[in-house]
Amino acid sequence: MGNEDHALIRTVLAGEKDAYGLLVARHSQSVFRVAFRITENEADAEEIVQEAFLRGYRKLESFDARASFRTWIYRIAVNCALDVLNKRKHQAAVPIAEEHDGEQGTVQPADGAAGPDRLLLSQEIEARRQTAMEKLTPTERLAFVLRHMEDRSTEEIATALGIAPNSAKQAVFRAVQKLRQSLAPLWVKS
Amino acid sequence: MKHLTEEELIEHYYSEDFYKAESEAHLQACKHCAQAYEELGKLLSNVRASEPPMRGAEYGAQVWQSIQGSLRPYQSKTKRSYFRWPQLGYAAACLLFLAGAFLAGRIWEHAHTQPSLATTPQQARERVVLFVLDNHLDRSERLLVQLNHAGAEEEKVDLPLQAEARQLLTDNRLYRQSIAPANDPLLAAALDHLERVLLEVANSPDELSSADIARIEKEMNTQGLLFQIRVLRTKVSGQETNAQATRKGATI
Ligand SMILES: [Zn+2]
């Protein structure tokens, strides 16, 4: 797979633009998945995919032949996602009215049961999770998604975002703290 | 006793703590931290990503269509002789690419309109067909790469090409006969083209000279065929992955 990617890249750099189409075909699904996990928005994710492959094409000459194209385009996509999140943050303020009040109703998680209570709880968690995610800064959100949902190490996150490992770690901490503030009231302290 | 900080607990949760064993020992010994850690675990295990909606197998082709207009071809600095791309016209390449996407999309849709979530014999068979087809296309691709490579060399060729071509020929006939050309025109055309190339290689004299190979390459447009097969493979293996993902999703 990797070698074929490299062969395609050489072909593109030799002037055969269309070979890039095969790289796009091979990797667009996985780029879309990470873009969607970060933005949780289909249109944004699609925009990120297009932008990532555009940037990838333009930067192709700087591609290090020892690297994997998959990792490389992933990083570019993460950066495009950061741009989209920043843009989103500037365009629309978070609708504060929709925020959940942490003091409101505490739901008992019926451990092990799969009844309607459990379903209600998971819906509530999901609603609050989304609200909490919207409150994160773009860097916090990205760092958290990469750490928690994409299982990337602090090093990888730092490299992808072009920040120091400690900053990446701090971003994850702050994200977890914010999520905890929003979600913790849902658990009854024993 | 110094308790673990929130940061340390989070690091421990993601197995990124420097003093893992010490943290573990502390959590075993300290009820306070153990409880905090359990709550953190409960919280984080409940935070799950929204599952990305499925993209069809034609998605890559759509993305390519949307961006290719704004891309300028790179200026070739040194043409590499060991890997040459077929000199297809722009329109022809797009057409091939879209046709491949269409084919894969059709297979994908077909696989996804199966009524039951459980694996039906029909689905199982489709997966086997996809796997076998991908395997066949993979082997054919390698043979064509070897062939094109050999044709570009000056020396005499000594490759076990013919034996491989004979084997592939038998399989290829089977696949070509088993698919309906009306349903899969691109695949049918590619297999047909492949068969002619394989036949030519299989029936050549024992020692193929590079001139022989160069002639086959030219007369039979093996570079073009290679491109077609690559497009088909990308789509077939994409479809295979989708089928696997569907199966996994169905068992959760
Ligand atoms: Zn403690």
Tab-separated table of C-alpha atoms and ligand atoms in Angstrom:
chain	number	residue	atom	x	y	z
A	1	MET	CA	0.000	0.000	0.000
A	2	GLY	CA	2.676	2.453	1.110
A	3	ASN	CA	4.935	1.654	-1.820
A	4	GLU	CA	2.089	2.120	-4.227
A	5	ASP	CA	1.400	5.520	-2.722
A	6	HIS	CA	5.011	6.466	-3.262
A	7	ALA	CA	4.893	5.271	-6.849
A	8	LEU	CA	1.780	7.368	-7.403
A	9	ILE	CA	3.437	10.417	-5.850
A	10	ARG	CA	6.457	10.048	-8.140
A	11	THR	CA	4.066	9.797	-11.048
A	12	VAL	CA	2.239	12.963	-10.040
A	13	LEU	CA	5.539	14.807	-9.655
A	14	ALA	CA	6.561	13.565	-13.076
A	15	GLY	CA	3.659	15.532	-14.497
A	16	GLU	CA	0.780	13.043	-14.424
A	17	LYS	CA	-1.778	14.964	-12.430
A	18	ASP	CA	-4.432	12.265	-12.717
A	19	ALA	CA	-2.395	9.831	-10.640
A	20	TYR	CA	-3.250	12.037	-7.688
A	21	GLY	CA	-6.870	11.013	-8.228
A	22	LEU	CA	-5.957	7.515	-7.146
A	23	LEU	CA	-4.331	8.833	-3.977
A	24	VAL	CA	-7.504	10.787	-3.307
A	25	ALA	CA	-9.601	7.671	-3.930
A	26	ARG	CA	-7.495	5.625	-1.547
A	27	HIS	CA	-7.386	8.028	1.341
A	28	SER	CA	-10.467	10.225	1.174
A	29	GLN	CA	-12.574	7.875	3.315
A	30	SER	CA	-10.142	7.878	6.223
A	31	VAL	CA	-9.577	11.639	5.950
A	32	PHE	CA	-13.332	12.128	5.994
A	33	ARG	CA	-13.664	10.016	9.127
A	34	VAL	CA	-11.155	12.026	11.126
A	35	ALA	CA	-12.537	15.312	9.807
A	36	PHE	CA	-16.019	14.292	10.868
A	37	ARG	CA	-14.893	13.167	14.310
A	38	ILE	CA	-13.291	16.550	14.856
A	39	THR	CA	-16.077	18.732	13.521
A	40	GLU	CA	-19.106	16.448	13.928
A	41	ASN	CA	-20.503	18.147	10.891
A	42	GLU	CA	-20.832	16.519	7.500
A	43	ALA	CA	-20.473	19.655	5.389
A	44	ASP	CA	-17.435	20.839	7.363
A	45	ALA	CA	-15.859	17.414	7.108
A	46	GLU	CA	-16.339	17.379	3.342
A	47	GLU	CA	-14.828	20.838	3.073
A	48	ILE	CA	-11.823	19.645	5.099
A	49	VAL	CA	-11.317	16.639	2.845
A	50	GLN	CA	-11.237	18.822	-0.262
A	51	GLU	CA	-8.977	21.402	1.303
A	52	ALA	CA	-6.597	18.772	2.684
A	53	PHE	CA	-6.138	17.116	-0.699
A	54	LEU	CA	-5.724	20.502	-2.398
A	55	ARG	CA	-3.022	21.507	0.064
A	56	GLY	CA	-1.496	18.065	-0.170
A	57	TYR	CA	-1.193	18.396	-3.930
A	58	ARG	CA	0.427	21.792	-3.703
A	59	LYS	CA	2.885	20.651	-1.073
A	60	LEU	CA	3.611	17.319	-2.707
A	61	GLU	CA	7.160	18.278	-3.618
A	62	SER	CA	7.962	18.651	0.079
A	63	PHE	CA	6.706	15.135	0.824
A	64	ASP	CA	9.457	13.102	2.453
A	65	ALA	CA	9.806	9.830	0.570
A	66	ARG	CA	10.496	7.992	3.834
A	67	ALA	CA	7.170	9.063	5.313
A	68	SER	CA	3.767	7.533	4.869
A	69	PHE	CA	1.342	9.446	2.684
A	70	ARG	CA	-1.495	8.395	4.943
A	71	THR	CA	0.102	10.010	8.009
A	72	TRP	CA	1.133	13.039	6.018
A	73	ILE	CA	-2.330	13.758	4.602
A	74	TYR	CA	-3.819	13.054	8.032
A	75	ARG	CA	-1.722	15.850	9.516
A	76	ILE	CA	-2.691	18.221	6.773
A	77	ALA	CA	-6.352	17.364	7.364
A	78	VAL	CA	-5.985	18.005	11.089
A	79	ASN	CA	-4.634	21.453	10.306
A	80	CYS	CA	-7.455	22.152	7.887
A	81	ALA	CA	-9.864	21.045	10.610
A	82	LEU	CA	-8.268	23.473	13.023
A	83	ASP	CA	-8.809	26.267	10.513
A	84	VAL	CA	-12.445	25.282	10.090
A	85	LEU	CA	-12.992	25.212	13.860
A	86	ASN	CA	-11.354	28.621	14.214
A	87	LYS	CA	-13.518	30.017	11.450
A	88	ARG	CA	-16.616	28.515	13.036
A	89	LYS	CA	-15.681	30.018	16.407
A	90	HIS	CA	-15.411	33.451	14.880
A	91	GLN	CA	-18.529	33.251	12.769
A	92	ALA	CA	-21.060	32.139	15.321
A	93	ALA	CA	-21.058	32.554	19.056
A	94	VAL	CA	-22.142	29.519	21.024
A	95	PRO	CA	-25.847	29.746	21.777
A	96	ILE	CA	-25.526	30.142	25.529
A	97	ALA	CA	-29.254	29.744	26.060
A	98	GLU	CA	-28.964	26.104	25.079
A	99	GLU	CA	-26.336	25.304	27.631
A	100	HIS	CA	-27.284	22.789	30.222
A	101	ASP	CA	-27.426	23.873	33.784
A	102	GLY	CA	-25.148	21.585	35.743
A	103	GLU	CA	-27.406	21.703	38.791
A	104	GLN	CA	-30.440	20.396	36.995
A	105	GLY	CA	-31.786	16.906	37.514
A	106	THR	CA	-29.401	14.127	38.351
A	107	VAL	CA	-30.057	10.887	36.566
A	108	GLN	CA	-29.292	7.572	38.144
A	109	PRO	CA	-27.255	5.435	35.779
A	110	ALA	CA	-28.794	2.016	35.920
A	111	ASP	CA	-25.609	0.049	35.570
A	112	GLY	CA	-25.973	-3.106	33.556
A	113	ALA	CA	-29.617	-2.439	32.738
A	114	ALA	CA	-30.633	-1.660	29.187
A	115	GLY	CA	-34.051	-0.225	29.970
A	116	PRO	CA	-35.563	3.131	29.058
A	117	ASP	CA	-33.695	4.861	31.915
A	118	ARG	CA	-30.444	3.846	30.408
A	119	LEU	CA	-31.511	5.138	27.018
A	120	LEU	CA	-32.610	8.461	28.471
A	121	LEU	CA	-29.338	8.769	30.285
A	122	SER	CA	-27.281	8.130	27.195
A	123	GLN	CA	-29.326	10.701	25.273
A	124	GLU	CA	-28.751	13.213	28.041
A	125	ILE	CA	-25.040	12.438	28.093
A	126	GLU	CA	-24.879	12.832	24.340
A	127	ALA	CA	-26.668	16.200	24.427
A	128	ARG	CA	-24.396	17.484	27.144
A	129	ARG	CA	-21.312	16.085	25.481
A	130	GLN	CA	-22.122	17.977	22.303
A	131	THR	CA	-22.716	21.201	24.191
A	132	ALA	CA	-19.500	20.728	26.134
A	133	MET	CA	-17.544	20.001	22.952
A	134	GLU	CA	-18.797	23.268	21.474
A	135	LYS	CA	-17.420	25.106	24.480
A	136	LEU	CA	-13.894	23.828	23.959
A	137	THR	CA	-11.379	25.998	22.138
A	138	PRO	CA	-10.450	24.659	18.697
A	139	THR	CA	-7.090	23.387	19.977
A	140	GLU	CA	-8.649	21.731	23.015
A	141	ARG	CA	-11.290	20.084	20.905
A	142	LEU	CA	-8.802	18.820	18.378
A	143	ALA	CA	-6.354	17.585	20.971
A	144	PHE	CA	-9.136	15.801	22.819
A	145	VAL	CA	-10.594	14.156	19.716
A	146	LEU	CA	-7.173	12.970	18.604
A	147	ARG	CA	-6.329	11.675	22.079
A	148	HIS	CA	-9.639	10.195	23.107
A	149	MET	CA	-11.333	9.165	19.890
A	150	GLU	CA	-8.443	8.633	17.505
A	151	ASP	CA	-6.115	7.191	20.120
A	152	ARG	CA	-3.159	9.355	19.139
A	153	SER	CA	-0.260	9.920	21.500
A	154	THR	CA	0.629	13.338	22.896
A	155	GLU	CA	3.669	13.350	20.610
A	156	GLU	CA	1.563	12.710	17.537
A	157	ILE	CA	-0.950	15.360	18.518
A	158	ALA	CA	1.832	17.872	19.112
A	159	THR	CA	3.393	17.107	15.726
A	160	ALA	CA	0.069	17.309	13.927
A	161	LEU	CA	-0.791	20.646	15.505
A	162	GLY	CA	2.735	22.034	15.385
A	163	ILE	CA	2.789	22.741	19.123
A	164	ALA	CA	4.967	21.611	22.025
A	165	PRO	CA	4.066	18.232	23.566
A	166	ASN	CA	3.354	19.912	26.865
A	167	SER	CA	0.882	22.286	25.227
A	168	ALA	CA	-0.840	19.343	23.613
A	169	LYS	CA	-1.058	17.612	26.971
A	170	GLN	CA	-2.457	20.722	28.629
A	171	ALA	CA	-5.058	21.078	25.886
A	172	VAL	CA	-6.242	17.524	26.564
A	173	PHE	CA	-6.417	18.232	30.322
A	174	ARG	CA	-8.455	21.366	29.874
A	175	ALA	CA	-10.813	19.552	27.528
A	176	VAL	CA	-11.342	16.732	30.022
A	177	GLN	CA	-11.926	19.219	32.836
A	178	LYS	CA	-14.543	21.068	30.820
A	179	LEU	CA	-16.273	17.853	29.839
A	180	ARG	CA	-16.236	16.764	33.426
A	181	GLN	CA	-17.895	19.991	34.525
A	182	SER	CA	-20.688	19.451	32.050
A	183	LEU	CA	-21.125	15.718	32.501
A	184	ALA	CA	-20.208	14.914	36.094
A	185	PRO	CA	-23.566	16.064	37.526
A	186	LEU	CA	-25.113	13.153	35.670
A	187	TRP	CA	-23.485	10.679	38.006
A	188	VAL	CA	-24.722	10.183	41.460
A	189	LYS	CA	-21.823	10.333	43.847
A	190	SER	CA	-21.898	7.255	45.991
B	1	MET	CA	0.509	10.582	51.478
B	2	LYS	CA	0.575	12.736	48.336
B	3	HIS	CA	-2.519	12.150	46.229
B	4	LEU	CA	-2.514	11.965	42.469
B	5	THR	CA	-3.436	15.238	40.782
B	6	GLU	CA	-6.229	15.427	38.253
B	7	GLU	CA	-3.626	15.735	35.532
B	8	GLU	CA	-1.879	12.614	36.720
B	9	LEU	CA	-5.156	10.722	36.770
B	10	ILE	CA	-5.882	11.781	33.206
B	11	GLU	CA	-2.378	10.819	32.109
B	12	HIS	CA	-2.829	7.474	33.776
B	13	TYR	CA	-6.145	6.943	32.037
B	14	TYR	CA	-4.469	7.405	28.654
B	15	SER	CA	-1.442	5.334	29.749
B	16	GLU	CA	0.844	8.266	29.199
B	17	ASP	CA	2.148	8.666	32.701
B	18	PHE	CA	5.838	8.561	33.294
B	19	TYR	CA	5.597	6.698	36.592
B	20	LYS	CA	2.912	4.211	35.625
B	21	ALA	CA	3.807	1.598	38.220
B	22	GLU	CA	3.875	4.165	41.033
B	23	SER	CA	0.481	5.555	40.044
B	24	GLU	CA	-0.913	2.055	39.879
B	25	ALA	CA	0.444	1.227	43.323
B	26	HIS	CA	-1.015	4.427	44.727
B	27	LEU	CA	-4.408	3.705	43.228
B	28	GLN	CA	-4.330	0.266	44.816
B	29	ALA	CA	-3.538	1.727	48.210
B	30	CYS	CA	-5.551	4.969	48.254
B	31	LYS	CA	-9.349	4.858	48.335
B	32	HIS	CA	-9.656	8.584	47.694
B	33	CYS	CA	-7.680	8.498	44.439
B	34	ALA	CA	-9.181	5.170	43.401
B	35	GLN	CA	-12.645	6.704	43.607
B	36	ALA	CA	-11.619	9.813	41.688
B	37	TYR	CA	-10.053	7.584	39.052
B	38	GLU	CA	-13.155	5.440	38.792
B	39	GLU	CA	-15.320	8.514	38.266
B	40	LEU	CA	-12.964	9.798	35.604
B	41	GLY	CA	-13.074	6.428	33.882
B	42	LYS	CA	-16.862	6.404	33.986
B	43	LEU	CA	-16.995	9.894	32.548
B	44	LEU	CA	-14.543	9.273	29.733
B	45	SER	CA	-15.930	5.907	28.785
B	46	ASN	CA	-19.267	7.623	28.240
B	47	VAL	CA	-17.768	10.208	25.922
B	48	ARG	CA	-17.923	8.607	22.529
B	49	ALA	CA	-17.504	10.055	19.085
B	50	SER	CA	-20.467	10.388	16.799
B	51	GLU	CA	-19.994	7.731	14.164
B	52	PRO	CA	-19.064	9.314	10.842
B	53	PRO	CA	-21.780	8.799	8.242
B	54	MET	CA	-20.836	6.327	5.523
B	55	ARG	CA	-19.416	7.699	2.292
B	56	GLY	CA	-20.124	5.693	-0.825
B	57	ALA	CA	-17.362	4.016	-2.772
B	58	GLU	CA	-17.635	6.818	-5.324
B	59	TYR	CA	-16.711	9.418	-2.720
B	60	GLY	CA	-13.031	9.548	-3.684
B	61	ALA	CA	-13.985	10.184	-7.307
B	62	GLN	CA	-16.317	12.990	-6.233
B	63	VAL	CA	-13.582	14.629	-4.185
B	64	TRP	CA	-11.192	14.331	-7.090
B	65	GLN	CA	-13.732	15.834	-9.478
B	66	SER	CA	-14.231	18.776	-7.169
B	67	ILE	CA	-10.549	19.643	-6.856
B	68	GLN	CA	-8.827	18.516	-10.005
B	69	GLY	CA	-9.854	21.590	-11.991
B	70	SER	CA	-7.778	23.853	-9.793
B	71	LEU	CA	-4.640	21.747	-9.867
B	72	ARG	CA	-1.831	22.349	-12.305
B	73	PRO	CA	0.272	19.406	-13.426
B	74	TYR	CA	3.788	19.367	-12.041
B	75	GLN	CA	6.553	20.018	-14.519
B	76	SER	CA	8.382	16.760	-14.992
B	77	LYS	CA	12.021	17.186	-14.004
B	78	THR	CA	13.344	13.738	-14.768
B	79	LYS	CA	11.197	11.165	-16.444
B	80	ARG	CA	11.689	7.936	-14.587
B	81	SER	CA	12.036	4.934	-16.800
B	82	TYR	CA	11.171	2.374	-14.116
B	83	PHE	CA	7.701	3.669	-13.599
B	84	ARG	CA	5.830	5.143	-16.473
B	85	TRP	CA	2.270	6.235	-16.312
B	86	PRO	CA	0.118	5.627	-19.341
B	87	GLN	CA	-0.076	8.677	-21.510
B	88	LEU	CA	-3.823	8.855	-21.365
B	89	GLY	CA	-5.606	11.981	-22.350
B	90	TYR	CA	-7.117	13.981	-19.558
B	91	ALA	CA	-10.676	13.233	-20.575
B	92	ALA	CA	-9.998	9.538	-20.997
B	93	ALA	CA	-8.430	9.313	-17.571
B	94	CYS	CA	-11.404	11.041	-15.964
B	95	LEU	CA	-13.788	8.805	-17.798
B	96	LEU	CA	-11.988	5.690	-16.622
B	97	PHE	CA	-11.839	6.969	-13.114
B	98	LEU	CA	-15.528	7.787	-12.992
B	99	ALA	CA	-16.482	4.535	-14.621
B	100	GLY	CA	-14.540	2.678	-11.949
B	101	ALA	CA	-16.253	4.690	-9.276
B	102	PHE	CA	-19.607	3.994	-10.834
B	103	LEU	CA	-18.944	0.288	-10.888
B	104	ALA	CA	-17.797	0.236	-7.284
B	105	GLY	CA	-20.737	2.391	-6.257
B	106	ARG	CA	-23.086	-0.062	-7.870
B	107	ILE	CA	-21.502	-3.001	-6.080
B	108	TRP	CA	-21.552	-1.025	-2.856
B	109	GLU	CA	-25.210	-0.183	-3.161
B	110	HIS	CA	-25.983	-3.730	-4.022
B	111	ALA	CA	-24.182	-4.974	-0.925
B	112	HIS	CA	-25.989	-2.417	1.207
B	113	THR	CA	-29.499	-3.160	0.082
B	114	GLN	CA	-29.403	-6.577	1.674
B	115	PRO	CA	-32.386	-6.679	4.000
B	116	SER	CA	-31.000	-8.523	6.997
B	117	LEU	CA	-28.351	-7.233	9.386
B	118	ALA	CA	-26.980	-10.682	9.873
B	119	THR	CA	-24.578	-12.135	7.334
B	120	THR	CA	-26.609	-13.861	4.686
B	121	PRO	CA	-25.067	-16.506	2.425
B	122	GLN	CA	-25.475	-13.952	-0.374
B	123	GLN	CA	-23.390	-11.367	1.505
B	124	ALA	CA	-20.811	-13.945	2.421
B	125	ARG	CA	-20.544	-14.935	-1.217
B	126	GLU	CA	-20.189	-11.319	-2.310
B	127	ARG	CA	-17.345	-10.818	0.116
B	128	VAL	CA	-15.617	-13.906	-1.185
B	129	VAL	CA	-16.071	-12.711	-4.756
B	130	LEU	CA	-14.628	-9.316	-3.862
B	131	PHE	CA	-11.718	-10.877	-2.066
B	132	VAL	CA	-10.935	-13.245	-4.904
B	133	LEU	CA	-11.331	-10.529	-7.497
B	134	ASP	CA	-9.058	-8.163	-5.615
B	135	ASN	CA	-6.497	-10.897	-5.299
B	136	HIS	CA	-6.654	-11.632	-8.993
B	137	LEU	CA	-6.347	-7.974	-9.918
B	138	ASP	CA	-3.436	-7.629	-7.505
B	139	ARG	CA	-1.545	-10.485	-9.160
B	140	SER	CA	-2.361	-9.162	-12.611
B	141	GLU	CA	-1.163	-5.732	-11.627
B	142	ARG	CA	2.150	-7.146	-10.447
B	143	LEU	CA	2.591	-9.068	-13.649
B	144	LEU	CA	1.939	-5.952	-15.715
B	145	VAL	CA	4.356	-3.913	-13.618
B	146	GLN	CA	7.028	-6.585	-14.152
B	147	LEU	CA	6.226	-6.698	-17.812
B	148	ASN	CA	6.432	-2.935	-18.243
B	149	HIS	CA	9.583	-2.830	-16.190
B	150	ALA	CA	11.197	-5.599	-18.216
B	151	GLY	CA	10.275	-3.900	-21.469
B	152	ALA	CA	12.109	-0.780	-20.365
B	153	GLU	CA	15.354	-2.653	-19.636
B	154	GLU	CA	17.965	-3.262	-22.278
B	155	GLU	CA	19.139	-6.724	-21.164
B	156	LYS	CA	17.611	-10.110	-21.819
B	157	VAL	CA	14.603	-10.870	-19.715
B	158	ASP	CA	14.582	-13.784	-17.333
B	159	LEU	CA	11.430	-13.612	-15.356
B	160	PRO	CA	8.922	-16.330	-14.506
B	161	LEU	CA	6.364	-14.258	-16.353
B	162	GLN	CA	5.003	-16.964	-18.569
B	163	ALA	CA	4.245	-19.449	-15.806
B	164	GLU	CA	2.425	-16.759	-13.893
B	165	ALA	CA	0.602	-15.601	-17.024
B	166	ARG	CA	-0.645	-19.133	-17.675
B	167	GLN	CA	-2.024	-19.441	-14.173
B	168	LEU	CA	-3.663	-16.076	-14.316
B	169	LEU	CA	-5.119	-16.883	-17.698
B	170	THR	CA	-7.069	-19.850	-16.333
B	171	ASP	CA	-8.487	-17.776	-13.490
B	172	ASN	CA	-9.178	-14.839	-15.728
B	173	ARG	CA	-11.291	-16.923	-18.109
B	174	LEU	CA	-13.353	-18.109	-15.208
B	175	TYR	CA	-14.009	-14.609	-13.894
B	176	ARG	CA	-14.688	-13.192	-17.327
B	177	GLN	CA	-17.259	-15.897	-18.037
B	178	SER	CA	-18.915	-15.566	-14.669
B	179	ILE	CA	-19.649	-11.845	-14.801
B	180	ALA	CA	-22.382	-10.386	-16.934
B	181	PRO	CA	-20.851	-7.778	-19.276
B	182	ALA	CA	-24.082	-5.781	-19.262
B	183	ASN	CA	-23.850	-5.319	-15.501
B	184	ASP	CA	-20.149	-4.639	-15.214
B	185	PRO	CA	-19.007	-3.181	-18.528
B	186	LEU	CA	-15.766	-1.722	-17.168
B	187	LEU	CA	-14.748	-4.869	-15.381
B	188	ALA	CA	-15.718	-6.978	-18.373
B	189	ALA	CA	-13.652	-4.808	-20.694
B	190	ALA	CA	-10.657	-4.873	-18.378
B	191	LEU	CA	-10.783	-8.664	-17.993
B	192	ASP	CA	-11.146	-9.050	-21.722
B	193	HIS	CA	-8.149	-6.833	-22.358
B	194	LEU	CA	-6.205	-8.647	-19.646
B	195	GLU	CA	-6.972	-11.994	-21.200
B	196	ARG	CA	-5.500	-10.963	-24.545
B	197	VAL	CA	-2.301	-9.771	-22.854
B	198	LEU	CA	-2.014	-12.929	-20.741
B	199	LEU	CA	-2.587	-15.111	-23.773
B	200	GLU	CA	0.139	-13.311	-25.656
B	201	VAL	CA	2.634	-13.648	-22.792
B	202	ALA	CA	1.706	-17.258	-22.043
B	203	ASN	CA	2.123	-18.309	-25.676
B	204	SER	CA	5.394	-16.491	-26.286
B	205	PRO	CA	8.631	-18.437	-26.822
B	206	ASP	CA	10.303	-19.535	-23.609
B	207	GLU	CA	12.852	-16.756	-23.542
B	208	LEU	CA	11.199	-13.420	-23.999
B	209	SER	CA	13.507	-10.737	-25.245
B	210	SER	CA	13.007	-7.181	-24.110
B	211	ALA	CA	12.124	-6.404	-27.725
B	212	ASP	CA	9.297	-8.983	-27.517
B	213	ILE	CA	8.018	-7.429	-24.347
B	214	ALA	CA	8.298	-3.943	-25.727
B	215	ARG	CA	6.235	-5.060	-28.705
B	216	ILE	CA	3.541	-6.615	-26.494
B	217	GLU	CA	3.545	-3.531	-24.358
B	218	LYS	CA	3.052	-1.282	-27.334
B	219	GLU	CA	0.642	-3.376	-29.342
B	220	MET	CA	-1.534	-4.283	-26.409
B	221	ASN	CA	-1.343	-1.013	-24.482
B	222	THR	CA	-0.354	-2.710	-21.248
B	223	GLN	CA	0.262	0.640	-19.577
B	224	GLY	CA	-3.341	1.589	-20.214
B	225	LEU	CA	-4.468	-1.761	-18.873
B	226	LEU	CA	-2.361	-1.282	-15.758
B	227	PHE	CA	-4.083	2.006	-15.102
B	228	GLN	CA	-7.504	0.404	-15.547
B	229	ILE	CA	-6.624	-2.377	-13.154
B	230	ARG	CA	-5.345	0.054	-10.554
B	231	VAL	CA	-8.560	1.999	-10.681
B	232	LEU	CA	-10.589	-1.198	-10.377
B	233	ARG	CA	-8.467	-2.433	-7.493
B	234	THR	CA	-8.850	0.774	-5.537
B	235	LYS	CA	-12.589	0.451	-5.864
B	236	VAL	CA	-12.819	-3.260	-5.232
B	237	SER	CA	-10.696	-3.114	-2.106
B	238	GLY	CA	-12.649	-0.055	-0.943
B	239	GLN	CA	-15.806	-2.071	-1.372
B	240	GLU	CA	-14.272	-4.949	0.534
B	241	THR	CA	-13.463	-2.642	3.443
B	242	ASN	CA	-16.995	-1.270	3.376
B	243	ALA	CA	-18.391	-4.783	3.460
B	244	GLN	CA	-16.239	-5.593	6.468
B	245	ALA	CA	-17.254	-2.381	8.224
B	246	THR	CA	-20.895	-3.183	7.609
B	247	ARG	CA	-20.444	-6.640	9.016
B	248	LYS	CA	-18.690	-5.272	12.104
B	249	GLY	CA	-21.399	-2.634	12.575
B	250	ALA	CA	-24.063	-5.281	12.326
B	251	THR	CA	-22.677	-7.361	15.158
B	252	ILE	CA	-22.483	-4.535	17.714
C	1	ZN	ZN	-4.420	9.282	46.848
